[in-house]
Coordinates of C-alpha atoms and ligand atoms in Angstrom, one line a residue:
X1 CA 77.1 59.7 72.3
X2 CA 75.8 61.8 74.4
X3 CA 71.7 62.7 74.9
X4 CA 72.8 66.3 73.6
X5 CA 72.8 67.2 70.3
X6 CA 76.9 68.9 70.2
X7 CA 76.8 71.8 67.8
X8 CA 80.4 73.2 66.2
X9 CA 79.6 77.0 65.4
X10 CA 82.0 78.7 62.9
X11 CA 82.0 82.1 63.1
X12 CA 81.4 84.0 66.3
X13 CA 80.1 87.5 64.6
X14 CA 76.5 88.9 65.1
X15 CA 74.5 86.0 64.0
X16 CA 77.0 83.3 65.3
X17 CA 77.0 84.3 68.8
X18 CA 73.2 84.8 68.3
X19 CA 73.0 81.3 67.2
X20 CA 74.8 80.1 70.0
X21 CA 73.2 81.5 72.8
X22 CA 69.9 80.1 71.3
X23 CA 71.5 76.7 71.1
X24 CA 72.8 77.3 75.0
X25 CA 70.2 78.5 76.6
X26 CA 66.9 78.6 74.7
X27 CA 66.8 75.5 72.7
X28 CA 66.4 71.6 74.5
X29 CA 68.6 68.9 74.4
X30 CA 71.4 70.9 72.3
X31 CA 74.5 72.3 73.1
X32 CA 77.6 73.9 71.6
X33 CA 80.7 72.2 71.9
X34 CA 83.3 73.9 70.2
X35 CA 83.4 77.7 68.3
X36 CA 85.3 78.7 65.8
X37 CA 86.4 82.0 64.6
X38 CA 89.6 83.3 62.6
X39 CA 89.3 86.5 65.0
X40 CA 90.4 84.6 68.2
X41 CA 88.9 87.0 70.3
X42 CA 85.9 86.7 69.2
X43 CA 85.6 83.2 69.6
X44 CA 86.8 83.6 73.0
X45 CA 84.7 86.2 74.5
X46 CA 81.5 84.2 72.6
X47 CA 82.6 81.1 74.3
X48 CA 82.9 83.0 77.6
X49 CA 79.7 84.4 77.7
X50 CA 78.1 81.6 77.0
X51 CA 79.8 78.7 78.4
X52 CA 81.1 76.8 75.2
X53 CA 83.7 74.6 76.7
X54 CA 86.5 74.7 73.5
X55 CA 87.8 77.1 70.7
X56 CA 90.0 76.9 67.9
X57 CA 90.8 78.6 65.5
X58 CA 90.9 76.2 62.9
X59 CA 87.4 75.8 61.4
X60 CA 88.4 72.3 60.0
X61 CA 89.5 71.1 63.3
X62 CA 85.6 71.9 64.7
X63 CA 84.8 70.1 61.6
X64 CA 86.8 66.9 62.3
X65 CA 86.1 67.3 66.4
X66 CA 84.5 64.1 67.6
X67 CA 82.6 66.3 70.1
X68 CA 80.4 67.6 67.2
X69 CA 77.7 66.2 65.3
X70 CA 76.7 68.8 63.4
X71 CA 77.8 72.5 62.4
X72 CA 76.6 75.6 62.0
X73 CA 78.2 77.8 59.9
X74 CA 78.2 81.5 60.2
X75 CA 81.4 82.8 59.0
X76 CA 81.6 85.7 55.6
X77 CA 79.7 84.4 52.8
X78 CA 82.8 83.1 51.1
X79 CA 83.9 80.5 53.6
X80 CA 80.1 78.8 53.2
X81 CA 80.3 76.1 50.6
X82 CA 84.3 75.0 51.5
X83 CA 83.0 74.4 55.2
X84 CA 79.7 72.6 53.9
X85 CA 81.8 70.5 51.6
X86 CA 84.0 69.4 54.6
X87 CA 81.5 69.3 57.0
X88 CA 79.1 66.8 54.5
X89 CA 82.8 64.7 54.1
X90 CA 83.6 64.4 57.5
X91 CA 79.5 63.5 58.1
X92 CA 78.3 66.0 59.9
X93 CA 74.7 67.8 59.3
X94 CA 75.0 71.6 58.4
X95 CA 72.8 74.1 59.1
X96 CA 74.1 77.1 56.7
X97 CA 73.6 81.0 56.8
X98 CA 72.3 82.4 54.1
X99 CA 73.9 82.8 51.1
X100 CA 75.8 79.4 50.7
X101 CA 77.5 81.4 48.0
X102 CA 77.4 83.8 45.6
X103 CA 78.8 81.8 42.9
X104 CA 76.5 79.3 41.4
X105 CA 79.1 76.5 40.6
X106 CA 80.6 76.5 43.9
X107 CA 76.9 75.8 45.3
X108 CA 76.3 73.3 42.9
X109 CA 79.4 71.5 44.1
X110 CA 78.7 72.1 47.8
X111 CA 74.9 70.0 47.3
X112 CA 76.4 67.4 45.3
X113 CA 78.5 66.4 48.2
X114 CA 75.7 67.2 51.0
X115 CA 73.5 64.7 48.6
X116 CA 76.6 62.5 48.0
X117 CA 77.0 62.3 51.9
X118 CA 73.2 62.0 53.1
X119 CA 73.8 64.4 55.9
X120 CA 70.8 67.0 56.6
X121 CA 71.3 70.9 55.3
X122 CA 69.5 73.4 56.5
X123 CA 69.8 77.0 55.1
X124 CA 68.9 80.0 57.2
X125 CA 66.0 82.1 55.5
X126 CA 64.5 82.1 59.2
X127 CA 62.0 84.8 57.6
X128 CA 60.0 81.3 57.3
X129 CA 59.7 80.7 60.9
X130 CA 58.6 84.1 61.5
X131 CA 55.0 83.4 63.6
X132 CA 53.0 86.1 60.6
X133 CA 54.4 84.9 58.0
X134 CA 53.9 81.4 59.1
X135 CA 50.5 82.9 59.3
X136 CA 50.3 84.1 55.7
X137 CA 51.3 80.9 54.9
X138 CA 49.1 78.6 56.5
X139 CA 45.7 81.1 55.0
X140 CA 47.4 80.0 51.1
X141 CA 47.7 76.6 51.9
X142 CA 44.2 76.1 53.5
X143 CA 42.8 78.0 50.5
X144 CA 41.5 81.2 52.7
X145 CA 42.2 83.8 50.0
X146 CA 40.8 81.3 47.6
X147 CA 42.9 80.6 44.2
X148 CA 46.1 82.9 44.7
X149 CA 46.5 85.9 42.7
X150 CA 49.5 88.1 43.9
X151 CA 51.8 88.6 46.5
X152 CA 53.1 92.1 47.6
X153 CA 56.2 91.6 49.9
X154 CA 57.9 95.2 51.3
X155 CA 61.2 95.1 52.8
X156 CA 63.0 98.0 53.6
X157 CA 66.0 98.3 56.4
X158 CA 65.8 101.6 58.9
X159 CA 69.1 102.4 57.8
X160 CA 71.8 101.7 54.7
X161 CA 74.5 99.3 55.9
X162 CA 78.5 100.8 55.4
X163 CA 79.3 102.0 51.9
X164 CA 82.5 98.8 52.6
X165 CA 80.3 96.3 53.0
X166 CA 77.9 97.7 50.3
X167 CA 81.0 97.5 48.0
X168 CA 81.0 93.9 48.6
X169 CA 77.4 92.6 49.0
X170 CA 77.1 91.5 45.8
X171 CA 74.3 94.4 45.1
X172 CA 71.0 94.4 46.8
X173 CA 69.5 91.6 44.6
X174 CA 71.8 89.1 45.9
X175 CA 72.5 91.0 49.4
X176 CA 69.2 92.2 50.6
X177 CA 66.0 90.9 48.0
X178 CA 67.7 87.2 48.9
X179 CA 65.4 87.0 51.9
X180 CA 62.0 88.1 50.3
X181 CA 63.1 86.0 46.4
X182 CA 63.2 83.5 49.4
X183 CA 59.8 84.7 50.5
X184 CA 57.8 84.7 47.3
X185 CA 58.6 80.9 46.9
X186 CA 57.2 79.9 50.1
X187 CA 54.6 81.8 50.1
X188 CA 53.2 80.9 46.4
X189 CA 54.3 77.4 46.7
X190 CA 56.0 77.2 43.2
X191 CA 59.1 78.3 41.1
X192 CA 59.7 82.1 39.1
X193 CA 60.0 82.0 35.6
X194 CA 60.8 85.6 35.0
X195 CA 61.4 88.8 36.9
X196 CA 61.2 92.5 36.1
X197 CA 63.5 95.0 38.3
X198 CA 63.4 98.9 38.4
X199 CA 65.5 100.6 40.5
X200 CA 67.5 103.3 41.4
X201 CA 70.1 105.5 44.0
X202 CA 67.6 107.7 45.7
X203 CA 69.2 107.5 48.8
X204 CA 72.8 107.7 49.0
X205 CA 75.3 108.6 46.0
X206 CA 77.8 106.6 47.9
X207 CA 75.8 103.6 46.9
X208 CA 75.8 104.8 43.4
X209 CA 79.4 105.1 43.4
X210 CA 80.0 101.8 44.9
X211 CA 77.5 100.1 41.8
X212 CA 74.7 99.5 43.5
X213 CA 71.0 100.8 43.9
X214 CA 69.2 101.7 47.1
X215 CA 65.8 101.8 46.0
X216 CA 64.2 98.7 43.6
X217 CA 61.2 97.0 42.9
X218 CA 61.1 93.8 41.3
X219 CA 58.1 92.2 39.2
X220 CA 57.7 88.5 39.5
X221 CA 56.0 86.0 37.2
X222 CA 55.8 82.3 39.0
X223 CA 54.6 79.2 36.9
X224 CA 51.4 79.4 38.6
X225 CA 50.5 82.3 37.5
X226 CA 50.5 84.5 40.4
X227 CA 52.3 87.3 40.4
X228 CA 54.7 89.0 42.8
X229 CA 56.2 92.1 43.7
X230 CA 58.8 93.1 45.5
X231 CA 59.5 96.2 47.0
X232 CA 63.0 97.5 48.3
X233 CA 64.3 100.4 50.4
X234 CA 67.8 100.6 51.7
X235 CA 66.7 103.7 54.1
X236 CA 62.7 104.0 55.8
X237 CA 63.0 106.1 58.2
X238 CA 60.1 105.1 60.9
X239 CA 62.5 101.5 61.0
X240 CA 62.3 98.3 59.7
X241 CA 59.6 97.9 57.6
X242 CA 58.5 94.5 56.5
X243 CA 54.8 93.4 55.8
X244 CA 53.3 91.2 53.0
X245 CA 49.7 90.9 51.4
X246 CA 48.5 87.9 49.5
X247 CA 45.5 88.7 47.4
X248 CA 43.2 86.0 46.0
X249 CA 40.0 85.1 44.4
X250 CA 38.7 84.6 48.0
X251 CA 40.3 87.2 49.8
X252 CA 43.7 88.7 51.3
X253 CA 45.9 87.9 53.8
X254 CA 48.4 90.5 55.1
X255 CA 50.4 91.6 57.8
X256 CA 51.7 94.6 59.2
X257 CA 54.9 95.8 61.2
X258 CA 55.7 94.5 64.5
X259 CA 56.5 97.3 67.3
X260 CA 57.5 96.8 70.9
X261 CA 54.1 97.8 71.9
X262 CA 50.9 97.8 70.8
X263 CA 49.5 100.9 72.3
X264 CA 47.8 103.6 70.4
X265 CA 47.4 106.8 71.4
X266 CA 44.4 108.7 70.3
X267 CA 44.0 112.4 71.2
X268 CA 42.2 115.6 69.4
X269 CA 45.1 116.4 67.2
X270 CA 46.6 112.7 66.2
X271 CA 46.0 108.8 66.1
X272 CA 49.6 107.4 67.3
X273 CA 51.5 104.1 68.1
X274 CA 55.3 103.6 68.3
X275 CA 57.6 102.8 65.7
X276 CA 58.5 99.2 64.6
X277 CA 61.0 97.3 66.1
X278 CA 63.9 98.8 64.3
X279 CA 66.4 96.0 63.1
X280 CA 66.2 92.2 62.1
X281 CA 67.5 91.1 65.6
X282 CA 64.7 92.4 67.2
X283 CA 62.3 91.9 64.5
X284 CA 63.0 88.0 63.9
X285 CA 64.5 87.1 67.3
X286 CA 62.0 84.4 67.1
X287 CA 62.4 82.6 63.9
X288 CA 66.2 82.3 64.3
X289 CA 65.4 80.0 67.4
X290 CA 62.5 78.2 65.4
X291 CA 64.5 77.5 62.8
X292 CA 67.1 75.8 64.5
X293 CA 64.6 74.2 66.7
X294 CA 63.4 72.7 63.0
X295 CA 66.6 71.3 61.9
X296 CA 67.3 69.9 65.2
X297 CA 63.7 68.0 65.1
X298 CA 64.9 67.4 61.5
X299 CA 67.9 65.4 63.0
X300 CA 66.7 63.6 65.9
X301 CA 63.1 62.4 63.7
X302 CA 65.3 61.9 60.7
X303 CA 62.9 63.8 58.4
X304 CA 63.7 66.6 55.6
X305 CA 64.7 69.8 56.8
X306 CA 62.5 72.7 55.7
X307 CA 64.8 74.8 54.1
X308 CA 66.8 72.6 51.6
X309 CA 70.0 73.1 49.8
X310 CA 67.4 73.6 46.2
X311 CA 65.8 76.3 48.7
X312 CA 69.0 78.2 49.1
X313 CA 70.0 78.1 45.6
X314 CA 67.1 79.3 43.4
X315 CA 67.2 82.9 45.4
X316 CA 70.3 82.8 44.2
X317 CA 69.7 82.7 40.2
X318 CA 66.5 85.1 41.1
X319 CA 69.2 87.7 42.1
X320 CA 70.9 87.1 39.3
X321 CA 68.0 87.7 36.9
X322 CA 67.1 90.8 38.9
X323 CA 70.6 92.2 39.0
X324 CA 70.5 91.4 35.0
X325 CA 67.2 92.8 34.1
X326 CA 68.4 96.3 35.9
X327 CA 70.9 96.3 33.7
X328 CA 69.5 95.3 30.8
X329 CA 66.0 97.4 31.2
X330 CA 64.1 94.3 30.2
X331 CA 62.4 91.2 32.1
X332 CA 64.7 88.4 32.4
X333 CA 63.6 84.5 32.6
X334 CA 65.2 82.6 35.5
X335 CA 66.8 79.9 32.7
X336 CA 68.8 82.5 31.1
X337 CA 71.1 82.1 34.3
X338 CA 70.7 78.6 35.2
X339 CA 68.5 75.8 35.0
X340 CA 66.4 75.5 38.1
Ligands
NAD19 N1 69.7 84.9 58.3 C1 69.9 86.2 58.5 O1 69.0 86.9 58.8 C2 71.3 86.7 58.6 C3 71.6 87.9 59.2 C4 72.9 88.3 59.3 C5 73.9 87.6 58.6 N2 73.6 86.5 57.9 C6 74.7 85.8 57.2 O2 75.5 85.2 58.2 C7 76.9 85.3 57.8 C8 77.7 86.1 58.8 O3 77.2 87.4 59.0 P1 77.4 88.3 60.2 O4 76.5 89.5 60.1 O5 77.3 87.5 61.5 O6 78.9 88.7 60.0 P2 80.0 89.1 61.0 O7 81.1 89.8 60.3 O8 79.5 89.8 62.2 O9 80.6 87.7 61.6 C9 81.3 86.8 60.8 C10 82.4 86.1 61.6 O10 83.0 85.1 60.9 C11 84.4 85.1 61.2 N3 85.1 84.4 60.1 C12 85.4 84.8 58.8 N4 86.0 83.8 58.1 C13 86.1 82.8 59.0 C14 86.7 81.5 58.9 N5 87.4 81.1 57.8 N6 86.7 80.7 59.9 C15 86.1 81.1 61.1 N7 85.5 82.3 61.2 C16 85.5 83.1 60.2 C17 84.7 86.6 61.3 O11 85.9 86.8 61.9 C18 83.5 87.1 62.0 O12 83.7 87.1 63.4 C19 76.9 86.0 56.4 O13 76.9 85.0 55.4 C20 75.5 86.7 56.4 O14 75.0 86.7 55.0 C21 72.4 86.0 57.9

């Protein structure tokens, strides 16, 4: 074996190739062997641009390749728990975009044979590794904001995604809230028992039409105690707005936007800086390449990873509850879906 740790990516679409070049040319001792994608040329020109010596077009045959000890797996949403199941079965570690599925059996199936296999899983809610948040964190755990109250997570994108892919998201519970359900467990340290969603089209009728909201907010009891809410936009204007504030007997902890800059301009008519970085690429460029440097330290010290396969399922049944108390106009406990 070879001193590298030899990556297969599936998938060579935004976050794939992101992915790779991180694993190419920002992250030690690893390197991509082989890339997968069923759009050949987009394997190809991936593989060009950053020097990954092999394609195919076969995700199965990365799977089986000898040349790869573990795979990362960045293909449409549905392809997730077949390519964990054969990537656990053929013994190789997975680290797994975010969702592993939208259907709660198939990840149920998909951990049983990560568990049955002892391979590591990792799943990507890099939001984690982002350096403030990390922050927010760190203040909880050391008891800085004293005994935790409540949790106020905003997350709103600059700009609605196309009215195709809104069709099939899964709604923005499952598609977009995922990331911050994923959030409020890390930050409060324990599991929801209910949530409370309002929301509403106030942006675009398309997305009405197409069954979804654009605008929701979602109450959260956890078994703690504390309370969280979240706060969804599909449209804010001034860019990608994502901040949280944790409020405790002893204090707060919160974080704003991060912009390009941090210049402020202050003249007789206005106090002015520029807008926040605009899209989640830019925005969490960072925690994509901490995250895999965590599962990789997760391999080579043969510890847990720090995102789990429990970890990527319970945001799961959260959506679910949200999507179902929308619908239903009433809070919704997290058992009526599934037992967590
Ligand atoms: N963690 C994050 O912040 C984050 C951000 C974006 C996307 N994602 C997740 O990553 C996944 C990919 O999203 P994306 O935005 O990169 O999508 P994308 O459409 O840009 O790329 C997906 C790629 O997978 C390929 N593909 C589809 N089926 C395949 C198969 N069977 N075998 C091999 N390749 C296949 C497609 O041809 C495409 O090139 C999604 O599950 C998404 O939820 C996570």
């Amino acid at each position: 074996m070879s001193d590298q740790l030899r990556f297969g990516v599936i998938g060579a679409g935004r976050i794939g190739r992101l992915h790779i070049e991180h694993l190419m040319r920002r992250i030690p001792n690893t390197t991509v062997s082989v890339v997968s994608d069923v759009v050949r040329k987009a394997a190809d020109s991936a593989a060009a641009e950053f020097g990954v010596p092999r394609v195919v077009g076969d995700a199965k045959e990365l799977i089986r390749s000898p040349e790869v000890d573990a795979v990362v797996i960045c293909s449409s949403t549905d392809t997730h728990a077949e390519f964990m199941i054969e990537s656990a079965r053929a013994g190789k570690h997975v680290f797994c975009e975010k969702p592993i599925a939208l259907d709660l059996d198939a990840i149920d199936s998909a951990l049983e044979e990560v568990d049955r296999a002892g391979v590591k899983l990792q799943i990507g809610f890099n939001r984690r590794f982002d350096s403030n948040y990390r922050r927010v964190w760190e203040h909880i755990g050391a008891g800085d904001v004293g005994d935790l109250h409540m949790v106020h997570i905003v997350s709103r994108d600059p700009a609605p995604p196309p009215i195709d892919y809104v069709k099939v998201s899964g709604g923005i519970f499952l598609d977009m809230a995922i990331h911050d359900f994923d959030m409020s467990r890390y930050l409060v340290g324990d599991e929801p028992e209910t949530v409370y969603a309002v929301g509403g089209v106030r942006i675009d009728p398309q997305i009405g039409e197409a069954g979804d909201v654009d605008t929701a907010v979602c109450t959260l009891t956890f078994r703690n105690g504390v309370y969280v809410t979240i706060d969804n936009s599909r449209q804010a204007v001034f860019g990608y707005d994502q901040r949280v504030e944790a409020f405790g007997s002893g204090g707060m902890v919160r974080i704003d936007n991060n912009a390009e800059n941090n210049a402020v301009l202050s003249t007789a008519t206005a106090v002015q800086s520029d807008l926040p970085l605009n899209f989640f690429m830019e925005r969490y460029i960072d925690s994509y390449i901490a995250e895999l440097q965590a599962f990789v330290a997760a391999i080579e010290n043969d510890e847990p990873t720090p995102v789990n396969g429990v970890d990527g399922r319970i945001p799961i049944i959260m959506g679910y509850a949200a999507t179902k108390s929308l619908a239903e106009g009433r809070p919704v406990r997290m058992d009526e879906i599934a037992k967590m």
